[in-house]
């Protein structure tokens, strides 16, 4: 409790853009987010009043950080579960808990648990050798697929890193030689990717957002379309129910983003994330309650906010850092504002590096095709300094 | 320019809730608002990363504050115009300029200038004695009105302070005896109050928001209805055009809020404000671009953002501090969230004192009557801890 305001203090471990946008939401709730940041120049550290410098693997730093926090949560999934469990045992309200976040940290545990729960997952296998992978490919072949197979690092992947398409035993051998703990999966014959976002409170209330389509390039999410165009009501409800069931079964507190493949046969779970998620940035303007406020409400056990859309069509496009040179980001912003006065811009205060997510743009309107074209154009302006 | 981000630095003089909400808008634009605050516990100082402690009447503090700012602006109108002029002469981009903000600081200068511009104003008179006031009342009597007359402090009034209804020479004598510089005005026979909000950039671009109705109690704005219900298109355009003309004529850079009386005969200017304004808080969720972002865009000479409504009916209700005792503000927030998951809450982190503005609630929907009832109920929950 902040004695100056009579309102709670939430601590977020990690100083990236997710903490930055959570701070914006905290301000509206009368709070000021406490941030544990690696560096004073991190995205959230540039804008938050209560910044502590430290690293998420340091238990002493986490313990010190948690003092005086009504709840502690995360802007990433890299805090060791043993530290989370230790703090929880010491009385810190830390969400999501170690038993839940494990499934966002470890793809093998996640696949095992989801299989046990009967959730739809791709055919998969933990592997430790080239022989394991080749055997899996042979089984795939029998099922009509064969090489390439998808290999994933059990831990630490994001934004396309930690995922490989193996086209044969040679590539498998190379990857196995790195010593990375791996699982392999079938290449799911997907129509497109979807995401179902829910938030769950300790009280057990769950709120579900409309299901969205996510568009990926090189493993990085570049666009999110809300609601997912042409998705049947039945499949939308199925995806929402799946996310709700998983949040309950895994005991998630806070946000749970379920990344899904849509196939001819239905939906399949790709990944889980337990924090504000890129597939939910559109909610800042596009939903009645943003995912960032919802996450705060969840970890503080406030009742959940309304999740309905504020416009018939909402598109979020990520802004990736472009090649150096040319117009400055500030000049690009001038041009974009002149070209599209209705585009909603979010810049993260990050140094521009090629391919790095440095911001996003959201456009709202009545027609998905028109809205999408505007969002893509706006993101391209900021990314490349031209249309 | 912030060398860490390549984006501009705006300094805002004053650490109240307007600076607090401007910081939220700055974060989206990749910036971090620099705040000159009287105390580290001020509303904006609790949440901003770059807070300097100092007072707005101290030229040396203002000069130091302005160093490294791409633009300097204000969360209130109390900075002495001579300081603003001095900083401008020294090369600081400080908006609105001394020649403009004068008309938001000094009601006599404002009335004289508006009269000279031919803008609709109430009958008014500068007064220095009881005789002046009695003579004005006699003229009013001849026009069919007589006592009471409205007296206003030339400088320093806000939220109903600095405004008096004088019911006769006795009250006039008492007020004159305080030595306050005064003007008197007719009691305008008003239907209701309106506000027209525009933003103007140094380039000269002006963007106008939909005209709203403001509902006052004891001189304090308690509700804002957007758009003003039942306002004719002709009168709405007239009010917007008036605000645009005034922004141009006075050379305002940033926001200009024109508070208006609607009478049988048309609109009459009540007050001017040159900063984010309570009558514009609804724009955070209710307009495509919030007034706070618009103000930043204006003082940085970015192109203006779209001002259209995001829903057919938007109502903002202020939350005033209630009597001490009963439920804590945090408990009240729990109850409100349970009662209305769609209400958008903004708390300012201020100590609760009876009658003090400590936050606001915004509700959006299709039907103004229903939306208004929800907003009033939500504000009452936070204010009184009950419906």
XYZ file of C-alpha atoms in Angstrom:
774
model
C 0.000 0.000 0.000
C 1.311 3.432 -0.925
C 0.623 5.466 2.207
C 0.604 8.676 0.161
C -2.362 7.518 -1.921
C -4.032 4.653 -0.034
C -3.704 2.547 -3.185
C -1.710 -0.609 -3.842
C 1.823 -0.963 -5.165
C 2.467 -3.529 -7.896
C 6.034 -4.493 -8.661
C 6.890 -5.725 -12.147
C 10.086 -7.655 -12.742
C 11.605 -6.546 -16.060
C 11.816 -3.089 -17.608
C 10.695 -3.706 -21.185
C 7.811 -2.239 -23.148
C 5.300 -4.450 -21.359
C 6.206 -2.840 -18.039
C 6.194 0.561 -19.763
C 2.614 0.120 -20.961
C 1.575 -1.446 -17.649
C 2.809 1.727 -15.946
C 0.462 3.784 -18.132
C -2.402 1.591 -16.960
C -1.262 1.778 -13.331
C -1.366 5.589 -13.451
C -5.083 5.522 -14.292
C -5.731 3.242 -11.307
C -4.050 5.766 -9.000
C -0.897 3.661 -8.765
C 2.717 3.998 -9.812
C 4.256 0.759 -11.081
C 7.456 -0.324 -9.325
C 9.882 -1.689 -11.921
C 12.880 -3.986 -11.490
C 15.032 -3.060 -14.450
C 18.402 -4.305 -15.653
C 19.397 -0.814 -16.748
C 18.150 2.753 -16.189
C 17.780 3.061 -19.968
C 15.307 0.201 -20.304
C 11.966 1.057 -21.882
C 9.963 1.193 -18.650
C 12.777 2.655 -16.574
C 12.723 5.744 -18.788
C 9.159 6.588 -17.750
C 8.433 5.075 -14.318
C 8.949 6.935 -11.037
C 9.818 3.906 -8.914
C 12.646 2.046 -10.627
C 14.990 -0.371 -8.873
C 18.011 -1.616 -10.768
C 18.622 -5.334 -10.504
C 18.419 -8.610 -12.281
C 15.648 -11.189 -12.217
C 17.987 -14.098 -11.440
C 19.188 -12.488 -8.184
C 17.034 -13.734 -5.300
C 18.292 -11.048 -2.910
C 17.383 -8.330 -5.414
C 13.936 -9.850 -5.929
C 13.369 -10.084 -2.186
C 14.361 -6.465 -1.642
C 12.215 -5.406 -4.611
C 9.151 -7.199 -3.270
C 9.215 -5.361 0.080
C 6.189 -3.109 0.300
C 4.618 -4.463 -2.898
C 0.997 -5.581 -2.657
C 1.655 -7.876 -5.608
C 4.684 -8.788 -7.719
C 4.416 -9.829 -11.349
C 6.557 -10.096 -14.493
C 7.142 -8.474 -17.859
C 8.842 -11.670 -19.062
C 8.974 -15.364 -18.186
C 12.618 -15.668 -17.229
C 12.455 -15.462 -13.430
C 13.575 -18.835 -12.021
C 10.597 -20.741 -10.621
C 12.575 -21.577 -7.470
C 12.901 -17.837 -6.729
C 9.171 -17.359 -7.303
C 8.388 -20.277 -4.995
C 10.760 -18.945 -2.322
C 9.192 -15.494 -2.352
C 5.675 -16.948 -2.279
C 6.658 -19.089 0.725
C 7.907 -15.916 2.402
C 4.454 -14.352 1.981
C 4.933 -12.319 -1.199
C 1.883 -12.259 -3.452
C 3.709 -13.151 -6.659
C 1.738 -13.926 -9.819
C 1.629 -16.042 -11.853
C 2.931 -18.550 -9.324
C 5.821 -20.966 -9.858
C 3.453 -23.881 -10.529
C 1.807 -21.960 -13.365
C 4.649 -20.014 -14.985
C 6.584 -23.250 -15.382
C 4.333 -23.992 -18.372
C 5.261 -20.729 -20.018
C 8.964 -21.308 -19.393
C 9.378 -24.916 -20.361
C 7.895 -26.172 -23.638
C 8.356 -29.825 -22.740
C 6.492 -29.475 -19.442
C 3.852 -27.455 -21.251
C 3.333 -30.091 -23.944
C 3.191 -32.878 -21.350
C 0.687 -31.045 -19.182
C -1.510 -29.995 -22.094
C -1.470 -33.554 -23.461
C -2.500 -34.834 -20.028
C -5.305 -32.268 -19.888
C -6.553 -33.417 -23.294
C -5.931 -30.016 -24.899
C -5.300 -30.090 -28.659
C -1.541 -30.043 -29.325
C 0.620 -30.919 -32.353
C 2.234 -34.365 -32.466
C 5.450 -33.840 -30.490
C 8.333 -35.647 -28.794
C 11.143 -34.772 -26.391
C 14.425 -35.609 -28.154
C 18.036 -35.919 -27.084
C 19.702 -37.389 -30.181
C 19.710 -37.351 -33.961
C 18.220 -40.830 -33.802
C 15.248 -39.545 -31.783
C 14.613 -36.857 -34.374
C 14.988 -39.203 -37.320
C 12.602 -41.668 -35.684
C 10.068 -38.859 -35.191
C 10.461 -37.846 -38.864
C 9.887 -41.444 -39.909
C 6.669 -41.562 -37.933
C 5.705 -38.272 -39.527
C 6.412 -39.777 -42.918
C 4.066 -42.633 -42.066
C 1.433 -39.999 -41.257
C 2.049 -38.380 -44.663
C 4.407 -35.557 -43.610
C 8.086 -36.513 -43.083
C 10.818 -33.866 -43.138
C 11.056 -31.040 -42.366
C 10.123 -31.290 -38.704
C 9.962 -28.388 -36.270
C 12.505 -28.335 -33.441
C 12.073 -26.054 -30.453
C 14.376 -25.183 -27.596
C 12.695 -26.366 -24.401
C 13.572 -23.032 -22.747
C 14.320 -19.435 -23.677
C 12.910 -19.023 -27.180
C 10.983 -15.931 -28.288
C 10.170 -13.974 -31.448
C 11.215 -16.837 -33.724
C 14.428 -17.563 -31.807
C 14.639 -21.074 -30.453
C 12.616 -22.536 -33.312
C 14.166 -24.413 -36.234
C 12.833 -26.163 -39.337
C 14.970 -29.292 -39.716
C 15.038 -30.552 -43.291
C 16.927 -33.751 -42.615
C 19.372 -35.697 -40.407
C 22.250 -33.291 -41.226
C 20.438 -30.252 -39.828
C 19.283 -32.364 -36.876
C 22.853 -33.367 -36.099
C 24.042 -29.765 -36.218
C 21.344 -28.661 -33.790
C 21.819 -31.574 -31.415
C 25.560 -30.766 -31.331
C 24.771 -27.353 -29.740
C 23.577 -29.171 -26.623
C 20.261 -27.314 -26.539
C 17.450 -29.219 -24.786
C 14.899 -29.881 -27.534
C 11.467 -31.081 -28.425
C 10.325 -31.777 -31.978
C 6.870 -31.211 -33.381
C 4.954 -31.864 -36.572
C 4.655 -28.986 -39.030
C 1.015 -28.211 -38.375
C -0.813 -27.663 -41.698
C -2.213 -24.340 -40.590
C -4.650 -21.971 -42.213
C -3.539 -19.151 -39.992
C -2.571 -18.308 -36.398
C -4.976 -17.154 -33.723
C -4.574 -15.999 -30.129
C -6.967 -16.266 -27.208
C -6.264 -13.917 -24.293
C -7.817 -14.294 -20.852
C -7.122 -12.896 -17.399
C -7.759 -14.725 -14.154
C -7.804 -13.398 -10.589
C -6.924 -15.252 -7.351
C -10.662 -15.172 -6.574
C -11.074 -17.261 -9.750
C -12.851 -14.750 -11.972
C -11.806 -15.128 -15.608
C -12.358 -12.559 -18.365
C -11.873 -13.494 -22.022
C -11.032 -11.107 -24.878
C -12.294 -11.588 -28.418
C -10.120 -14.083 -30.312
C -7.671 -12.431 -32.722
C -5.705 -13.429 -35.802
C -1.952 -12.977 -35.552
C 0.157 -12.575 -38.679
C 3.806 -13.651 -38.425
C 6.847 -12.909 -40.560
C 10.109 -14.760 -39.862
C 8.629 -15.945 -36.586
C 7.850 -12.407 -35.416
C 4.287 -11.200 -34.948
C 3.803 -8.281 -37.335
C 0.035 -7.750 -37.305
C -2.898 -8.593 -35.061
C -6.461 -8.436 -36.416
C -9.286 -8.096 -33.868
C -11.647 -9.806 -34.074
C -10.143 -12.636 -36.185
C -11.807 -12.067 -39.579
C -14.306 -14.704 -40.641
C -13.830 -16.837 -37.542
C -16.955 -18.836 -36.822
C -18.705 -18.080 -33.538
C -18.366 -21.747 -32.609
C -14.595 -21.800 -33.090
C -14.206 -18.440 -31.328
C -16.085 -19.749 -28.301
C -14.072 -22.990 -28.408
C -10.803 -21.019 -28.364
C -11.994 -18.794 -25.516
C -13.219 -21.809 -23.537
C -9.899 -23.567 -24.085
C -8.008 -20.542 -22.743
C -10.352 -20.286 -19.746
C -9.975 -24.001 -19.013
C -6.189 -23.784 -19.245
C -6.077 -20.695 -16.980
C -8.131 -22.594 -14.408
C -6.293 -25.911 -14.776
C -2.840 -24.314 -14.539
C -3.912 -21.901 -11.769
C -2.780 -18.854 -13.723
C -3.193 -15.475 -11.991
C -2.860 -12.556 -14.388
C -2.987 -12.788 -18.154
C -2.749 -15.995 -20.147
C -2.227 -15.704 -23.902
C -2.810 -18.946 -25.787
C -1.219 -18.900 -29.243
C -3.155 -21.188 -31.552
C -2.901 -22.736 -34.998
C -6.141 -22.869 -36.934
C -6.240 -25.995 -39.103
C -8.827 -27.761 -41.243
C -9.512 -29.990 -38.240
C -9.834 -27.212 -35.645
C -7.501 -25.399 -33.268
C -4.176 -26.565 -31.852
C -2.175 -24.931 -29.054
C 1.175 -23.534 -30.172
C 2.524 -21.558 -27.179
C 1.472 -20.140 -23.811
C 2.456 -16.742 -22.373
C 1.567 -15.512 -18.879
C 1.954 -11.733 -19.056
C 0.763 -8.865 -21.223
C 1.281 -10.184 -24.737
C 1.965 -8.681 -28.141
C -1.264 -10.231 -29.410
C -3.114 -8.029 -26.872
C -1.607 -4.585 -27.559
C -4.677 -3.748 -29.656
C -6.726 -3.730 -26.428
C -5.272 -0.361 -25.339
C -7.687 1.441 -27.639
C -9.602 -1.484 -29.098
C -11.114 -3.054 -25.975
C -13.011 -1.436 -23.155
C -10.290 -2.574 -20.703
C -6.690 -2.857 -21.878
C -4.751 -6.052 -21.198
C -2.346 -3.997 -19.091
C -5.071 -2.743 -16.751
C -6.600 -6.228 -16.752
C -3.316 -7.770 -15.657
C -3.059 -5.270 -12.773
C -6.670 -5.912 -11.792
C -6.030 -9.656 -11.851
C -2.869 -9.678 -9.734
C -4.543 -7.292 -7.236
C -7.697 -9.446 -7.148
C -9.887 -6.565 -8.323
C -12.958 -7.603 -10.315
C -12.129 -7.946 -14.023
C -12.931 -5.227 -16.578
C -15.125 -5.443 -19.652
C -13.341 -6.975 -22.653
C -15.634 -5.980 -25.511
C -14.358 -4.337 -28.691
C -14.644 -0.539 -29.026
C -14.866 -0.694 -32.837
C -15.902 -3.348 -35.367
C -12.338 -3.699 -36.714
C -9.063 -3.130 -34.866
C -5.601 -3.792 -36.281
C -2.275 -3.555 -34.471
C 0.905 -3.514 -36.528
C 4.314 -3.826 -34.918
C 7.021 -1.321 -35.752
C 10.377 -3.028 -36.150
C 13.637 -1.127 -36.220
C 14.669 -0.421 -39.832
C 18.097 -0.069 -41.377
C 20.114 2.818 -39.953
C 20.224 6.073 -41.907
C 17.559 8.206 -43.495
C 14.953 10.101 -41.534
C 15.090 10.138 -37.751
C 12.284 8.411 -35.855
C 10.977 11.846 -34.870
C 10.755 12.982 -38.516
C 9.032 9.736 -39.424
C 6.481 10.370 -36.708
C 5.778 13.846 -38.147
C 5.153 12.347 -41.558
C 2.945 9.588 -40.215
C 0.833 12.017 -38.187
C 0.358 14.152 -41.298
C -0.539 11.115 -43.412
C -2.934 9.477 -40.931
C -4.244 11.644 -38.079
C -6.249 8.725 -36.697
C -3.410 6.215 -36.288
C -2.639 5.500 -32.615
C 1.111 5.336 -32.107
C 3.011 3.656 -29.273
C 6.768 4.059 -29.219
C 8.783 2.233 -26.589
C 11.743 4.590 -26.225
C 14.101 1.867 -27.443
C 17.222 2.303 -29.521
C 16.476 1.435 -33.122
C 18.125 -1.841 -34.167
C 17.134 -3.726 -37.326
C 14.299 -6.155 -36.568
C 13.839 -5.041 -32.943
C 10.287 -4.230 -31.847
C 10.434 -0.495 -31.159
C 6.729 0.321 -31.111
C 3.343 -0.452 -32.546
C 0.472 1.308 -34.268
C -3.226 0.632 -33.791
C -5.988 1.644 -36.198
C -9.714 1.324 -35.503
C -12.649 1.493 -37.881
C -15.588 -0.235 -39.493
C -13.938 -2.140 -42.334
C -11.191 -4.672 -41.596
C -9.560 -4.414 -45.034
C -9.306 -0.628 -44.883
C -8.204 -0.613 -41.244
C -5.537 -3.207 -41.933
C -4.158 -1.270 -44.909
C -3.895 1.859 -42.771
C -2.153 0.064 -39.904
C 0.384 -1.594 -42.188
C 1.078 1.678 -43.974
C 1.535 3.512 -40.659
C 3.930 0.893 -39.297
C 5.895 0.971 -42.536
C 6.234 4.771 -42.295
C 7.775 4.467 -38.862
C 9.899 1.500 -39.861
C 11.261 2.643 -43.191
C 10.549 6.374 -43.307
C 8.501 5.856 -46.440
C 5.306 4.188 -47.587
C 15.901 15.759 -27.640
C 16.410 12.728 -25.462
C 19.604 11.212 -26.842
C 18.609 7.780 -25.492
C 15.477 7.669 -27.648
C 15.870 10.269 -30.408
C 12.543 11.743 -29.347
C 11.705 15.146 -27.896
C 11.496 16.198 -24.248
C 8.522 18.285 -23.149
C 8.675 20.056 -19.794
C 5.421 20.748 -17.975
C 5.359 23.334 -15.200
C 3.110 22.090 -12.401
C 2.704 18.583 -10.977
C -1.069 18.198 -10.798
C -3.342 15.643 -12.414
C -3.099 17.364 -15.796
C 0.637 16.728 -15.876
C 0.000 13.196 -14.599
C -2.336 12.413 -17.495
C -0.062 14.225 -19.964
C 2.741 11.888 -18.875
C 0.569 8.896 -19.818
C 0.153 10.408 -23.279
C 3.862 11.225 -23.532
C 4.768 7.588 -22.860
C 2.827 6.473 -25.955
C 4.714 9.015 -28.076
C 8.030 7.529 -26.915
C 8.647 10.413 -24.531
C 8.915 10.896 -20.784
C 7.338 14.115 -19.532
C 9.638 16.338 -17.466
C 7.666 17.800 -14.567
C 8.376 20.872 -12.429
C 6.596 20.024 -9.204
C 6.229 21.895 -5.925
C 6.487 18.658 -3.966
C 7.576 15.057 -4.628
C 4.097 13.957 -3.516
C 2.233 15.917 -6.198
C -0.019 13.899 -8.468
C 2.347 13.854 -11.482
C 5.515 13.619 -9.396
C 4.330 10.271 -8.050
C 4.398 8.692 -11.515
C 6.879 10.584 -13.735
C 10.518 9.573 -14.109
C 11.911 13.063 -14.673
C 10.717 15.279 -11.818
C 12.377 18.520 -10.793
C 11.269 20.164 -7.567
C 10.688 23.890 -7.818
C 8.109 26.585 -7.975
C 6.610 28.277 -11.016
C 7.245 31.797 -9.730
C 11.017 31.227 -9.516
C 12.637 32.366 -12.767
C 15.938 30.634 -11.989
C 14.117 27.349 -11.364
C 12.156 27.738 -14.611
C 15.342 28.509 -16.554
C 17.116 25.463 -15.165
C 14.031 23.337 -15.831
C 13.817 24.436 -19.456
C 17.382 23.363 -20.265
C 17.251 20.446 -22.678
C 13.491 20.701 -23.202
C 12.270 20.815 -26.804
C 9.165 22.609 -25.553
C 7.941 23.878 -22.197
C 4.269 24.105 -21.291
C 2.002 24.329 -18.239
C -0.439 22.314 -16.181
C -1.892 25.572 -14.771
C -2.036 29.247 -15.691
C -0.110 30.731 -12.785
C 3.353 31.200 -14.272
C 4.057 34.948 -14.406
C 3.891 36.210 -17.992
C 7.152 38.129 -17.521
C 8.938 34.840 -16.789
C 7.382 33.261 -19.864
C 8.458 36.231 -21.985
C 11.995 36.128 -20.554
C 12.405 32.429 -21.329
C 10.981 32.884 -24.832
C 13.451 35.728 -25.447
C 16.223 33.397 -24.332
C 15.172 30.911 -27.009
C 12.994 28.515 -25.032
C 10.006 27.190 -26.968
C 7.414 27.918 -24.289
C 3.719 27.513 -25.075
C 1.269 29.106 -24.826
C 3.287 32.323 -25.053
C 3.033 35.259 -22.670
C 0.889 37.242 -25.131
C -1.665 34.445 -25.234
C -1.734 33.065 -21.689
C -2.383 36.554 -20.373
C -5.989 36.091 -21.483
C -6.303 32.944 -19.421
C -4.752 34.616 -16.376
C -6.503 37.967 -16.319
C -10.276 38.112 -16.693
C -10.321 41.853 -17.304
C -7.798 41.640 -20.136
C -9.733 38.671 -21.515
C -13.063 40.506 -21.469
C -11.491 43.597 -23.095
C -9.807 41.584 -25.822
C -12.846 39.439 -26.541
C -15.050 42.552 -26.696
C -12.593 44.143 -29.129
C -12.639 40.980 -31.262
C -16.429 41.096 -31.375
C -16.773 37.751 -29.570
C -20.015 37.265 -27.627
C -19.439 38.121 -23.938
C -21.763 38.951 -21.038
C -22.291 42.613 -20.151
C -19.375 43.349 -17.855
C -17.421 46.166 -16.203
C -14.125 46.524 -14.342
C -14.935 47.904 -10.884
C -12.925 49.365 -8.027
C -15.636 50.612 -5.666
C -19.063 49.851 -4.270
C -20.355 52.761 -6.344
C -19.069 51.131 -9.554
C -20.878 47.919 -8.658
C -24.108 49.687 -7.673
C -24.041 51.670 -10.912
C -23.603 48.429 -12.889
C -26.522 46.866 -10.980
C -28.669 49.887 -11.784
C -27.899 49.522 -15.489
C -28.725 45.841 -15.181
C -32.015 46.805 -13.542
C -32.812 49.004 -16.538
C -32.141 45.962 -18.760
C -34.578 43.988 -16.639
C -32.119 42.171 -14.335
C -30.774 44.163 -11.370
C -29.217 42.409 -8.362
C -27.702 39.969 -7.884
C -24.705 40.657 -10.109
C -21.743 38.358 -10.606
C -18.372 39.544 -9.291
C -15.154 37.845 -10.368
C -11.591 38.188 -9.142
C -9.524 39.440 -12.076
C -6.862 36.861 -11.251
C -6.462 33.550 -9.531
C -9.973 32.061 -9.439
C -10.761 28.424 -10.220
C -13.361 25.757 -9.440
C -15.876 28.324 -8.184
C -13.326 30.220 -6.103
C -12.982 33.897 -7.085
C -16.628 34.126 -8.171
C -19.323 35.739 -6.012
C -23.028 36.434 -6.445
C -23.576 39.884 -4.935
C -27.178 40.393 -3.805
C -26.847 44.068 -2.928
C -24.569 46.955 -1.898
C -23.794 45.349 1.478
C -22.243 42.258 -0.091
C -20.497 44.477 -2.635
C -18.949 46.578 0.145
C -17.702 43.478 1.958
C -16.048 42.150 -1.177
C -14.507 45.494 -2.181
C -13.054 45.760 1.329
C -10.920 42.648 0.671
C -8.942 44.651 -1.875
C -9.391 41.978 -4.588
C -9.185 43.374 -8.145
C -12.647 42.762 -9.587
C -14.887 42.794 -12.610
C -18.663 42.474 -12.483
C -20.865 40.733 -15.022
C -24.519 40.188 -15.703
C -26.052 36.954 -14.548
C -26.381 35.357 -17.944
C -29.831 33.736 -18.278
C -28.381 30.434 -19.339
C -29.953 27.217 -20.516
C -26.806 25.283 -19.791
C -23.019 25.442 -20.070
C -21.006 24.197 -23.023
C -17.302 23.919 -23.759
C -15.447 24.067 -27.063
C -11.958 22.577 -27.041
C -9.399 23.170 -29.786
C -5.653 22.688 -30.161
C -3.386 24.874 -32.273
C 0.196 24.266 -33.378
C 2.906 26.875 -34.121
C 2.467 25.951 -37.800
C -1.122 27.199 -37.393
C -3.009 23.929 -37.716
C -6.090 23.863 -35.503
C -8.082 20.774 -34.530
C -11.518 21.098 -32.900
C -13.197 18.538 -30.648
C -16.953 17.957 -30.589
C -18.682 20.557 -28.390
C -19.650 19.202 -24.944
C -22.110 20.102 -22.214
C -20.593 20.752 -18.802
C -22.675 20.350 -15.663
C -21.597 22.410 -12.647
C -22.404 22.143 -8.951
C -21.264 24.915 -6.607
C -19.050 26.263 -9.353
C -17.266 22.917 -9.834
C -17.626 20.890 -13.010
C -19.159 17.553 -12.026
C -20.151 16.032 -15.369
C -19.239 16.447 -19.029
C -21.537 15.078 -21.735
C -20.021 14.465 -25.171
C -21.396 15.412 -27.560
C -23.617 18.079 -25.961
C -27.075 16.447 -26.121
C -29.542 18.040 -28.504
C -27.139 20.781 -29.599
C -28.007 21.946 -33.110
C -25.364 21.377 -35.756
C -25.402 25.113 -36.483
C -24.683 26.090 -32.882
C -22.052 23.367 -32.541
C -20.236 24.669 -35.611
C -20.576 28.236 -34.356
C -18.996 27.280 -31.027
C -16.163 25.393 -32.731
C -15.551 28.267 -35.149
C -15.503 30.736 -32.254
C -12.881 28.653 -30.458
C -10.811 28.327 -33.639
C -11.032 32.092 -34.263
C -10.005 32.860 -30.698
C -7.074 30.423 -30.837
C -5.885 32.131 -34.009
C -6.542 35.700 -32.829
C -4.821 35.169 -29.482
C -1.994 33.152 -31.000
C -2.572 30.189 -28.687
C -0.223 27.233 -29.059
C -1.509 24.114 -27.343
C -5.029 23.587 -26.092
C -7.647 26.287 -25.757
C -10.833 25.455 -23.844
C -13.594 27.989 -24.310
C -16.228 27.716 -21.577
C -19.559 28.917 -22.927
C -23.030 29.783 -21.720
C -25.847 28.675 -23.995
C -28.707 31.196 -23.859
C -31.932 31.721 -25.782
C -30.015 34.206 -27.947
C -27.015 31.990 -28.655
C -23.615 31.372 -27.047
C -21.631 33.666 -24.767
C -18.009 33.190 -23.655
C -17.598 32.569 -19.943
C -13.925 31.638 -19.452
C -10.796 30.632 -21.363
C -8.259 28.000 -20.349
C -5.023 27.239 -22.200
C -4.027 23.760 -21.066
C -5.602 20.305 -20.815
C -8.988 21.037 -19.299
C -11.460 19.153 -17.134
C -14.037 19.518 -19.913
C -11.701 17.419 -22.099
C -10.925 14.446 -19.830
C -13.557 12.418 -21.682
C -11.253 12.455 -24.742
C -8.887 9.869 -23.165
C -11.270 7.083 -24.181
C -13.979 9.063 -25.958
C -12.041 10.707 -28.771
C -9.620 9.197 -31.244
C -6.843 11.465 -29.871
C -6.875 12.493 -26.206
C -6.524 16.150 -25.294
C -3.284 15.278 -23.506
C -1.658 13.799 -26.603
C -3.093 16.649 -28.669
C -1.489 19.216 -26.365
C 1.889 17.484 -26.708
C 1.489 17.291 -30.475
C 0.610 20.991 -30.585
C 3.521 22.276 -28.500
C 5.926 20.052 -30.482
C 4.456 21.221 -33.801
C 3.482 17.689 -34.810
C 0.415 17.448 -37.066
C -2.781 17.300 -35.005
C -4.639 14.058 -34.320
C -8.174 13.062 -35.212
C -10.770 14.422 -32.767
C -13.816 12.325 -33.607
C -15.855 10.502 -30.978
C -15.212 6.784 -30.394
C -18.809 6.152 -29.222
C -22.160 7.883 -29.747
C -22.362 8.955 -26.081
C -19.521 9.659 -23.661
C -19.898 10.961 -20.113
C -17.145 11.988 -17.718
C -18.026 12.426 -14.050
C -15.593 13.950 -11.598
C -14.828 12.171 -8.352
C -14.603 14.626 -5.472
C -13.154 13.733 -2.101
C -15.926 12.665 0.288
C -16.163 12.938 4.038
C -13.473 11.007 5.914
C -14.344 7.606 7.334
C -16.023 4.557 5.908
C -14.513 2.458 3.154
C -11.006 3.179 1.889
C -10.628 4.403 -1.670
C -9.202 0.991 -2.579
C -12.273 -0.837 -1.212
C -14.524 1.582 -3.072
C -12.670 0.811 -6.263
C -13.248 -2.936 -5.732
C -16.968 -2.333 -5.317
C -17.175 -0.076 -8.348
C -15.325 -2.569 -10.556
C -17.725 -5.290 -9.435
C -20.756 -3.062 -10.062
C -19.689 -1.711 -13.462
C -16.914 -3.600 -15.294
C -17.073 -1.104 -18.172
C -16.495 2.110 -16.211
C -13.126 3.700 -17.003
C -11.524 4.971 -13.800
C -8.828 7.605 -13.426
C -7.486 8.256 -9.945
C -4.967 11.031 -9.425
C -3.082 9.685 -6.416
C -4.177 12.673 -4.347
C -4.988 12.723 -0.649
C -8.754 12.669 -0.187
C -10.081 16.016 1.070
C -13.791 16.905 0.961
C -14.633 18.594 -2.334
C -11.179 18.069 -3.871
C -11.047 16.555 -7.359
C -9.352 13.195 -6.766
C -10.245 11.431 -9.995
C -12.805 10.946 -12.709
C -14.794 8.194 -14.347
C -15.696 7.908 -18.032
C -18.465 5.741 -19.459
C -19.084 5.170 -23.177
C -22.130 3.774 -24.925
C -24.970 4.277 -27.334
C -27.573 5.979 -25.167
C -26.719 9.253 -23.411
C -29.265 8.823 -20.625
C -28.027 5.340 -19.727
C -24.380 6.309 -20.058
C -24.866 9.360 -17.856
C -26.619 7.343 -15.150
C -23.737 4.866 -15.094
C -21.075 7.584 -14.912
C -22.824 9.407 -12.073
C -23.346 6.175 -10.160
C -19.684 5.186 -10.624
C -18.404 8.569 -9.452
C -20.725 8.406 -6.433
C -19.364 4.962 -5.516
C -15.829 6.320 -5.424
C -16.900 9.500 -3.690
C -19.206 8.173 -1.014
C -18.511 4.438 -0.914
C -22.152 3.756 -1.759
C -24.661 4.255 -4.556
